[in-house]
Amino acid sequence: MAAAAGAAWFWALLFVLLLSGAAGEEGRPKAGKKKKDIRDYNDADMARLLEEWEKDDDIEEGDLPEHKRTSPPIDFSKIDPSNPENLLKATKKGKTLMIFVTVSGNPTEKETEEITSLWQGSLYNANYDVQRFVVGSDRAIFMLRDGSYAWEIKDFLISQDRCVDVTVEGQTYPGKAEKKKNETKPDKKKKEAKASQKDNRANKNEL
């Protein structure tokens, strides 16, 4: 009887051990599917990994790339159709936009850097968040995240003494320096005309 009971315990213990071994084999990763070392990742692996992160993570709207953001709805009933700038402001809201500026006086790149830096500082003090890039001896780009403010910034820039012109969305606006230049031209022509009249009178008197 004791021998029978001992045999039963032996077989029961063996059965438990076999089950444990099978479970361990299932949980253990297979040798053929060894995880790739991240140092060996190529561009395709990194792109796939980024896609997985974007799917898993709850990314806020503002952190998405601009082309993936949802454009805000436009209420055309509040837009004056006679003013095309108002329509552009509405369509550029929340979108990145670049403004091109020309500085007068044949400046060096360093001078343009200093002048446009002052303009950027004034805009910053007025709560306009703009980035600035000097792209030539007399040219700079002002980049803003919300394009709806571009025309307000344009109005500020063209009022500066050293601003020749400002270009927004393909439209060029003359600056204060250009307007002054054009104002002096008629005065010069008037002076030349008056001088010519005096010469004519002097010639008549001689005759």
Coordinates of C-alpha atoms in Angstrom, one line a residue:
M1 CA 0.0 0.0 0.0
A2 CA 2.8 2.3 0.9
A3 CA 4.6 1.4 -2.3
A4 CA 1.5 2.3 -4.3
A5 CA 1.1 5.7 -2.6
G6 CA 4.8 6.5 -3.2
A7 CA 4.5 5.7 -6.9
A8 CA 1.4 8.0 -7.1
W9 CA 3.4 10.9 -5.6
F10 CA 6.3 10.3 -8.0
W11 CA 4.1 10.5 -11.1
A12 CA 2.3 13.6 -9.8
L13 CA 5.6 15.4 -9.2
L14 CA 6.9 14.4 -12.6
F15 CA 3.7 15.7 -14.3
V16 CA 4.1 19.1 -12.5
L17 CA 7.7 19.4 -13.5
L18 CA 6.8 18.7 -17.2
L19 CA 4.1 21.4 -17.1
S20 CA 6.5 23.9 -15.7
G21 CA 9.1 23.1 -18.3
A22 CA 6.6 23.6 -21.1
A23 CA 5.5 26.9 -19.7
G24 CA 9.1 28.1 -19.5
E25 CA 9.7 27.2 -23.1
E26 CA 6.7 29.2 -24.3
G27 CA 7.8 32.3 -22.4
R28 CA 11.4 32.1 -23.6
P29 CA 12.1 34.1 -26.8
K30 CA 13.0 31.9 -29.8
A31 CA 16.5 32.0 -31.0
G32 CA 15.5 32.8 -34.6
K33 CA 13.8 36.1 -33.5
K34 CA 16.6 37.8 -31.6
K35 CA 15.9 41.5 -31.0
K36 CA 18.0 43.8 -33.2
D37 CA 20.5 46.0 -31.5
I38 CA 19.5 49.7 -31.8
R39 CA 23.1 50.5 -32.8
D40 CA 22.5 48.4 -35.9
Y41 CA 19.3 50.3 -36.9
N42 CA 19.2 51.8 -40.4
D43 CA 17.1 54.7 -41.7
A44 CA 14.1 52.4 -42.5
D45 CA 14.2 50.9 -38.9
M46 CA 14.3 54.4 -37.4
A47 CA 11.4 55.5 -39.6
R48 CA 9.3 52.5 -38.6
L49 CA 10.2 53.0 -34.9
L50 CA 9.1 56.7 -35.2
E51 CA 5.7 55.6 -36.7
E52 CA 5.2 53.2 -33.8
W53 CA 5.8 56.0 -31.3
E54 CA 3.4 58.3 -33.1
K55 CA 0.7 55.7 -33.0
D56 CA 1.3 54.9 -29.4
D57 CA 1.7 58.4 -28.0
D58 CA -1.1 60.9 -27.6
I59 CA 0.6 63.8 -29.4
E60 CA -1.0 67.3 -28.8
E61 CA -2.2 69.2 -31.9
G62 CA 0.4 72.0 -31.4
D63 CA 3.3 69.5 -31.4
L64 CA 2.3 67.9 -34.7
P65 CA 4.1 68.9 -37.9
E66 CA 2.3 71.8 -39.6
H67 CA 1.1 69.7 -42.5
K68 CA -0.6 67.3 -40.1
R69 CA -2.4 69.9 -38.0
T70 CA -6.1 70.6 -38.5
S71 CA -6.7 74.0 -40.1
P72 CA -9.0 76.2 -38.0
P73 CA -12.5 76.8 -39.6
I74 CA -12.9 80.1 -41.5
D75 CA -16.0 82.2 -41.0
F76 CA -16.3 83.9 -44.3
S77 CA -19.3 85.9 -43.1
K78 CA -16.9 88.0 -41.0
I79 CA -14.5 88.7 -43.8
D80 CA -14.7 91.8 -45.9
P81 CA -14.5 90.6 -49.6
S82 CA -13.3 94.0 -50.7
N83 CA -10.2 93.7 -48.6
P84 CA -8.0 90.8 -49.9
E85 CA -5.6 91.1 -46.9
N86 CA -8.4 90.1 -44.5
L87 CA -8.9 86.9 -46.5
L88 CA -5.1 86.2 -46.5
K89 CA -5.0 86.8 -42.7
A90 CA -7.8 84.2 -42.2
T91 CA -6.2 81.6 -44.4
K92 CA -2.7 82.0 -42.8
K93 CA -3.9 81.7 -39.2
G94 CA -1.8 79.2 -37.3
K95 CA 0.5 78.6 -40.3
T96 CA 4.2 79.5 -40.6
L97 CA 4.9 82.5 -42.9
M98 CA 8.0 84.3 -44.0
I99 CA 8.4 88.1 -44.5
F100 CA 11.3 89.4 -46.7
V101 CA 12.8 92.8 -45.8
T102 CA 15.3 95.0 -47.6
V103 CA 17.5 97.4 -45.7
S104 CA 18.6 100.8 -47.3
G105 CA 22.0 102.4 -47.6
N106 CA 24.0 99.6 -49.1
P107 CA 24.7 98.1 -45.7
T108 CA 27.2 95.4 -44.9
E109 CA 25.8 92.1 -43.6
K110 CA 26.9 93.1 -40.0
E111 CA 24.9 96.4 -40.3
T112 CA 21.9 94.5 -41.6
E113 CA 22.2 92.2 -38.6
E114 CA 22.3 95.1 -36.2
I115 CA 19.4 97.0 -37.8
T116 CA 17.1 94.0 -38.1
S117 CA 17.9 92.9 -34.6
L118 CA 16.6 96.2 -33.3
W119 CA 13.4 95.7 -35.3
Q120 CA 13.0 92.2 -34.0
G121 CA 13.5 93.5 -30.4
S122 CA 10.7 96.1 -30.9
L123 CA 8.4 93.4 -32.3
Y124 CA 9.2 91.2 -29.3
N125 CA 8.3 94.0 -26.9
A126 CA 5.0 94.3 -28.7
N127 CA 4.4 90.5 -28.1
Y128 CA 5.1 89.4 -31.6
D129 CA 7.1 86.1 -31.6
V130 CA 9.3 86.2 -34.7
Q131 CA 12.5 84.6 -35.8
R132 CA 15.0 86.5 -37.9
F133 CA 17.6 85.3 -40.5
V134 CA 20.0 87.6 -42.4
V135 CA 20.3 86.2 -45.9
G136 CA 22.4 88.9 -47.6
S137 CA 24.2 92.2 -47.1
D138 CA 20.8 94.0 -47.2
R139 CA 18.2 91.3 -46.9
A140 CA 16.6 89.5 -44.0
I141 CA 13.7 87.1 -43.3
F142 CA 11.3 87.5 -40.5
M143 CA 9.6 84.1 -39.8
L144 CA 6.5 83.8 -37.7
R145 CA 4.5 80.8 -36.6
D146 CA 1.1 82.5 -37.0
G147 CA 0.9 84.0 -40.4
S148 CA -2.3 86.0 -39.6
Y149 CA -0.1 88.6 -37.9
A150 CA 2.2 89.1 -40.9
W151 CA 0.4 92.2 -42.2
E152 CA 0.6 93.9 -38.8
I153 CA 4.3 93.2 -38.7
K154 CA 4.6 94.5 -42.3
D155 CA 3.0 97.8 -41.2
F156 CA 5.6 98.1 -38.5
L157 CA 8.6 97.3 -40.8
I158 CA 7.6 99.7 -43.6
S159 CA 7.4 102.5 -41.1
Q160 CA 11.2 102.1 -40.2
D161 CA 13.6 104.7 -41.7
R162 CA 16.0 102.1 -43.1
C163 CA 13.4 99.9 -44.7
V164 CA 13.3 99.8 -48.5
D165 CA 10.5 97.3 -49.0
V166 CA 8.7 94.3 -47.4
T167 CA 7.4 91.3 -49.3
V168 CA 4.6 89.2 -47.9
E169 CA 3.0 86.4 -49.9
G170 CA 4.5 87.7 -53.2
Q171 CA 3.2 91.2 -52.6
T172 CA 5.9 93.9 -52.2
Y173 CA 5.2 97.0 -50.1
P174 CA 7.5 100.1 -50.3
G175 CA 9.2 101.1 -47.1
K176 CA 9.9 104.5 -45.6
A177 CA 13.3 104.7 -47.2
E178 CA 11.9 104.0 -50.6
K179 CA 9.1 106.6 -50.2
K180 CA 11.7 109.3 -49.2
K181 CA 13.8 108.4 -52.2
N182 CA 10.8 108.9 -54.5
E183 CA 9.8 112.1 -52.8
T184 CA 13.2 113.7 -53.5
K185 CA 13.0 113.0 -57.2
P186 CA 10.2 115.4 -58.0
D187 CA 11.9 118.1 -56.0
K188 CA 15.1 117.6 -58.0
K189 CA 13.1 117.9 -61.3
K190 CA 11.4 121.1 -60.0
K191 CA 14.8 122.6 -59.2
E192 CA 16.1 121.7 -62.7
A193 CA 13.0 123.2 -64.3
K194 CA 13.3 126.5 -62.4
A195 CA 17.0 126.7 -63.3
S196 CA 16.1 126.2 -66.9
Q197 CA 13.5 128.9 -66.7
K198 CA 16.0 131.4 -65.2
D199 CA 18.5 130.6 -68.0
N200 CA 15.8 131.2 -70.6
R201 CA 15.0 134.6 -69.0
A202 CA 18.6 135.6 -68.9
N203 CA 19.1 134.7 -72.5
K204 CA 16.0 136.9 -73.5
N205 CA 17.3 139.8 -71.5
E206 CA 20.7 139.6 -73.3
L207 CA 18.9 139.8 -76.6

